Each structure stands twice: as structure tokens, then as C-alpha cells.
Coordinates of N, CA, C and O in Angstrom, one line a residue:
X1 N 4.2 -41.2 -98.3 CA 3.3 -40.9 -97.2 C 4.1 -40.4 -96.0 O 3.6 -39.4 -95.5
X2 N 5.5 -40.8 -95.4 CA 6.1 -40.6 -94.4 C 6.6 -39.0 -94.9 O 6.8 -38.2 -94.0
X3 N 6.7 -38.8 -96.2 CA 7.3 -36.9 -96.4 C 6.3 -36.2 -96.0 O 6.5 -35.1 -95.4
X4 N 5.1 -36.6 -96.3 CA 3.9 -35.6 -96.0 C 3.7 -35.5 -94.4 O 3.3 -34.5 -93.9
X5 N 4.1 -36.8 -93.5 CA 3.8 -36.8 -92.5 C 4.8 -35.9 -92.0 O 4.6 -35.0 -91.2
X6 N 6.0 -36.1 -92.5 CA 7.2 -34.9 -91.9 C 6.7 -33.5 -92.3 O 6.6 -32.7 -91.3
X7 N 6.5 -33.1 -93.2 CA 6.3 -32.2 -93.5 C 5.2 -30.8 -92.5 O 5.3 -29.7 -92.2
X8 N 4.0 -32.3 -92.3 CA 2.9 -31.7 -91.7 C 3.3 -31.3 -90.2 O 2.8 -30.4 -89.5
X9 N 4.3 -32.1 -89.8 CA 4.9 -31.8 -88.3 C 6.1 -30.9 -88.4 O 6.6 -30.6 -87.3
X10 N 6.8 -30.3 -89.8 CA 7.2 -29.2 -89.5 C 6.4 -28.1 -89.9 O 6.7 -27.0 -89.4
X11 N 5.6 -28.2 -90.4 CA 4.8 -27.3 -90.5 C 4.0 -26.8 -89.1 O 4.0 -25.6 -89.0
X12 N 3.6 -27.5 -88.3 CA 3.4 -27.7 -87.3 C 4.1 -26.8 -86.1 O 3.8 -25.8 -85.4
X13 N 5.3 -27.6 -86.3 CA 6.5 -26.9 -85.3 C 6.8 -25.6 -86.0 O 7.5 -25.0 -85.2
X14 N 6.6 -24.8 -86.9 CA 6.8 -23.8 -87.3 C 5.3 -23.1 -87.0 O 5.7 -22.3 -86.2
X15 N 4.5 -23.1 -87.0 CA 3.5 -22.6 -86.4 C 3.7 -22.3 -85.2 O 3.3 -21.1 -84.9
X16 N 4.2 -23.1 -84.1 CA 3.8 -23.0 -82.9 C 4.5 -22.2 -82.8 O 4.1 -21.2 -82.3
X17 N 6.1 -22.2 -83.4 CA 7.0 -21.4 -82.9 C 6.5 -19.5 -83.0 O 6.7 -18.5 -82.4
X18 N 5.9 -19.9 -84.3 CA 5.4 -18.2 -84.7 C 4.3 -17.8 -83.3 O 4.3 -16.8 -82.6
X19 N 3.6 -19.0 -83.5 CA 2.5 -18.3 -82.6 C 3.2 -17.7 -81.0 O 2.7 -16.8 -80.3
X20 N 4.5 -18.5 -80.8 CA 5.1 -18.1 -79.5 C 5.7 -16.8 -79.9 O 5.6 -15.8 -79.3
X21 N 6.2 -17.0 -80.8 CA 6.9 -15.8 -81.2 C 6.1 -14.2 -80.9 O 6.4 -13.3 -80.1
X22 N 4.7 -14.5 -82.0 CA 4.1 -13.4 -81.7 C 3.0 -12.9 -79.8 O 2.3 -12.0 -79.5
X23 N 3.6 -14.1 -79.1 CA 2.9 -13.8 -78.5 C 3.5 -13.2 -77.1 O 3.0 -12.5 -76.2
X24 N 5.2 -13.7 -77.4 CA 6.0 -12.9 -76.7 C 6.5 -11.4 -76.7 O 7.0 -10.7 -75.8
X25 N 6.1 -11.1 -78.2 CA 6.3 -9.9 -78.7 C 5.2 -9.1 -78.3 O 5.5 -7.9 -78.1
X26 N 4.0 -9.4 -78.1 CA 2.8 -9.1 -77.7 C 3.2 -8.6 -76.2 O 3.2 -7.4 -75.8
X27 N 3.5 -9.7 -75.6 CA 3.9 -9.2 -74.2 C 5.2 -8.5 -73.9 O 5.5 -8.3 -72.7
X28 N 5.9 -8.1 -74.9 CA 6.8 -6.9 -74.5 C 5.7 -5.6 -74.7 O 5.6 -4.5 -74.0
X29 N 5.1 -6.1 -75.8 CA 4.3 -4.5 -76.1 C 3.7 -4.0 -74.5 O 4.0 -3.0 -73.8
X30 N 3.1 -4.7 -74.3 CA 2.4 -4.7 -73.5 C 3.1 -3.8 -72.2 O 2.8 -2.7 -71.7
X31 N 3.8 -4.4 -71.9 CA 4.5 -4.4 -70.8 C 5.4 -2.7 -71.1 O 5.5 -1.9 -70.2
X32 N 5.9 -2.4 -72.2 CA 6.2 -0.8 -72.2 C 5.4 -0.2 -72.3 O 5.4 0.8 -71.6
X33 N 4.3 -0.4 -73.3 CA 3.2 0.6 -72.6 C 2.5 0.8 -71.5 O 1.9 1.9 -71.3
X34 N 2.6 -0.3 -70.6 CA 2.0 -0.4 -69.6 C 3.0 0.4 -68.7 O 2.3 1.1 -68.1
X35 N 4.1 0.6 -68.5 CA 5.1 1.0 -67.6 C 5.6 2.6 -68.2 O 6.4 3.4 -67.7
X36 N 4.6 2.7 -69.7 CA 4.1 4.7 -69.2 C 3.5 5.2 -69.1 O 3.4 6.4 -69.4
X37 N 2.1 4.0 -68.6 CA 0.9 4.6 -68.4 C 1.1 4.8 -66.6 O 0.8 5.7 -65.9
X38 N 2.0 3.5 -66.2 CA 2.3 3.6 -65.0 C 2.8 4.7 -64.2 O 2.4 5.1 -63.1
X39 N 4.0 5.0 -65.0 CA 4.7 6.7 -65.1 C 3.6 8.0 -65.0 O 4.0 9.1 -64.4
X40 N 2.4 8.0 -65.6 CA 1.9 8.8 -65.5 C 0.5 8.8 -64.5 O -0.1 9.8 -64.2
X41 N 0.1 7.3 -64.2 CA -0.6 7.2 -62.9 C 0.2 7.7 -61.9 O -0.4 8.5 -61.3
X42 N 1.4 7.7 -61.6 CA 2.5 7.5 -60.3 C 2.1 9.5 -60.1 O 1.5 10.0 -59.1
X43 N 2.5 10.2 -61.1 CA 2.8 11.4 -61.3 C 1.9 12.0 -60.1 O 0.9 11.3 -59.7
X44 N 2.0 13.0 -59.6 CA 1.1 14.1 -58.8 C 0.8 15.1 -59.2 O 1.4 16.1 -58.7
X45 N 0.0 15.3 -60.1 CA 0.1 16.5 -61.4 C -0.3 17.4 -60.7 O -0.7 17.1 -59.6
X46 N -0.3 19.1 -61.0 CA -0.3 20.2 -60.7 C -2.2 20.3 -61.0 O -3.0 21.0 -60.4
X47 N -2.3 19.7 -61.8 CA -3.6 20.0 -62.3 C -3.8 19.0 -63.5 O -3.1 18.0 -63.7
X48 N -5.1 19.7 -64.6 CA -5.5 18.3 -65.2 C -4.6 18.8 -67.1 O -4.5 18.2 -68.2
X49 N -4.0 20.4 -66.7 CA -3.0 20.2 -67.7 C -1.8 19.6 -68.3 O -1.4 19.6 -69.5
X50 N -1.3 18.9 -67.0 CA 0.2 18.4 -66.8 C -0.3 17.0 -67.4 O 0.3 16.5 -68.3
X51 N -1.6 16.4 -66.6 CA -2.1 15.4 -67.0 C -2.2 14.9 -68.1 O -1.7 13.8 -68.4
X52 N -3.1 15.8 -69.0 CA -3.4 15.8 -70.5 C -2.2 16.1 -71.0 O -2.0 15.4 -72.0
X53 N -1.2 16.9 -70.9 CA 0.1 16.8 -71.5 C 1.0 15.5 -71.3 O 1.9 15.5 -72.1
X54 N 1.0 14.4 -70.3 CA 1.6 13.1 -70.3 C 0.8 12.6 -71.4 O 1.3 12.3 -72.5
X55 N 0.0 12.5 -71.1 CA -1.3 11.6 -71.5 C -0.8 11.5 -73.6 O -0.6 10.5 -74.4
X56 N -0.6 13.0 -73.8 CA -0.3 13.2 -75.0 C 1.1 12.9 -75.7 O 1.5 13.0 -76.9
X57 N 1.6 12.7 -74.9 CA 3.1 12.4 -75.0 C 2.9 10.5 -75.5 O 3.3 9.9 -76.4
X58 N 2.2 10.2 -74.6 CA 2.1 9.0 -74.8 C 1.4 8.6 -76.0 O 1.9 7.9 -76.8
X59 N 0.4 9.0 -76.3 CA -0.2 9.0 -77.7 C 0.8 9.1 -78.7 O 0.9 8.4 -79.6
X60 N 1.7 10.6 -78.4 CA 2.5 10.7 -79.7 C 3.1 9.5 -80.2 O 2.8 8.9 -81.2
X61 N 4.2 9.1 -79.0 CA 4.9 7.9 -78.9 C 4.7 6.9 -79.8 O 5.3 6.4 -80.7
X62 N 3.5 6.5 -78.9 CA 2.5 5.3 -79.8 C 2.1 5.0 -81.2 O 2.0 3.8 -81.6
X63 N 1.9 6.4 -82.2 CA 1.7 6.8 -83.5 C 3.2 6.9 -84.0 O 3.7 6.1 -84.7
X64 N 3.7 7.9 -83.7 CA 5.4 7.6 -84.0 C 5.8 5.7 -84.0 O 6.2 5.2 -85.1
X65 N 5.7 5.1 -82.9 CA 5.9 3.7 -83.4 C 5.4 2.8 -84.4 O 6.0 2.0 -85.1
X66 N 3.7 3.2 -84.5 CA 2.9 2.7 -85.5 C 3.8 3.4 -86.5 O 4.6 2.7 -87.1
X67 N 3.7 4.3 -86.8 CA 3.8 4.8 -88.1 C 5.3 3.8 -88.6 O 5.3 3.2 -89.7
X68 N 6.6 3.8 -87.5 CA 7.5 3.1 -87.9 C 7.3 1.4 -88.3 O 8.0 0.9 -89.1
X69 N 6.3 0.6 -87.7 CA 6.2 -0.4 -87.9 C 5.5 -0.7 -89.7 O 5.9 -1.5 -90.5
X70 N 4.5 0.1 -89.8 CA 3.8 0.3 -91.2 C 5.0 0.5 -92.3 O 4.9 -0.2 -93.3
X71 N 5.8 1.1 -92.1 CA 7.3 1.4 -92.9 C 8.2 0.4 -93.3 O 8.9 0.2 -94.3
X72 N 8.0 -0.3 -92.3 CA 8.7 -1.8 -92.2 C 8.1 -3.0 -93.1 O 8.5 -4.2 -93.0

């Protein structure tokens, strides 16, 4: 009875850790994408070409990463 109860509390502690895990990782995401969306709020574009060309940069980016993480 005492193995199962160990067990269930590392199981436990292993969980939480994941769940911290992914939730820290979450907030790096977060936080680089957020700081080149910021980069291209900040910008003073010429017009709405320069714009849509950040804009697309950032998308690329984003698919280039997905695509790397699927790989993995």
C-alpha cells in the first residue's frame, strides 16, 4: 500500500513539474513573438507596403519555426 502511495506522489510531482515546464515555455513563446509584433507596432512605415511586408516576415518566421518543431 505505502509503494502505491509513493508512487502516486511521484507521479504527481512529475506532473506538476511538466505542467510548469510547459507553461514556462509557453511564456517564452509568448514573449518573442510578442516583442516582433512590438518591433513592428514601434515602426513608422512609409505606407501600408512596408507594413504588410513586416507583417510577412513575421509569419514567415513563425511557419519556419512550426515547421522545425514538427521535425523534432
Amino acid at each position: 500500500m505505502a509503494e502505491k502511495d509513493q508512487q502516486a506522489v511521484l507521479l504527481k510531482e512529475i506532473q506538476t513539474r511538466l505542467e510548469r515546464k510547459v507553461k514556462d515555455n509557453e511564456i517564452t513563446f509568448l514573449e518573442y513573438w510578442k516583442e516582433q509584433v512590438d518591433r513592428v507596432a514601434a515602426l513608422k512605415p512609409e505606407g501600408i507596403a512596408a507594413l504588410q511586408l513586416q507583417v510577412r516576415k513575421i509569419s514567415e518566421m513563425m511557419a519556419n519555426r512550426i515547421r522545425i518543431l514538427k521535425r523534432e
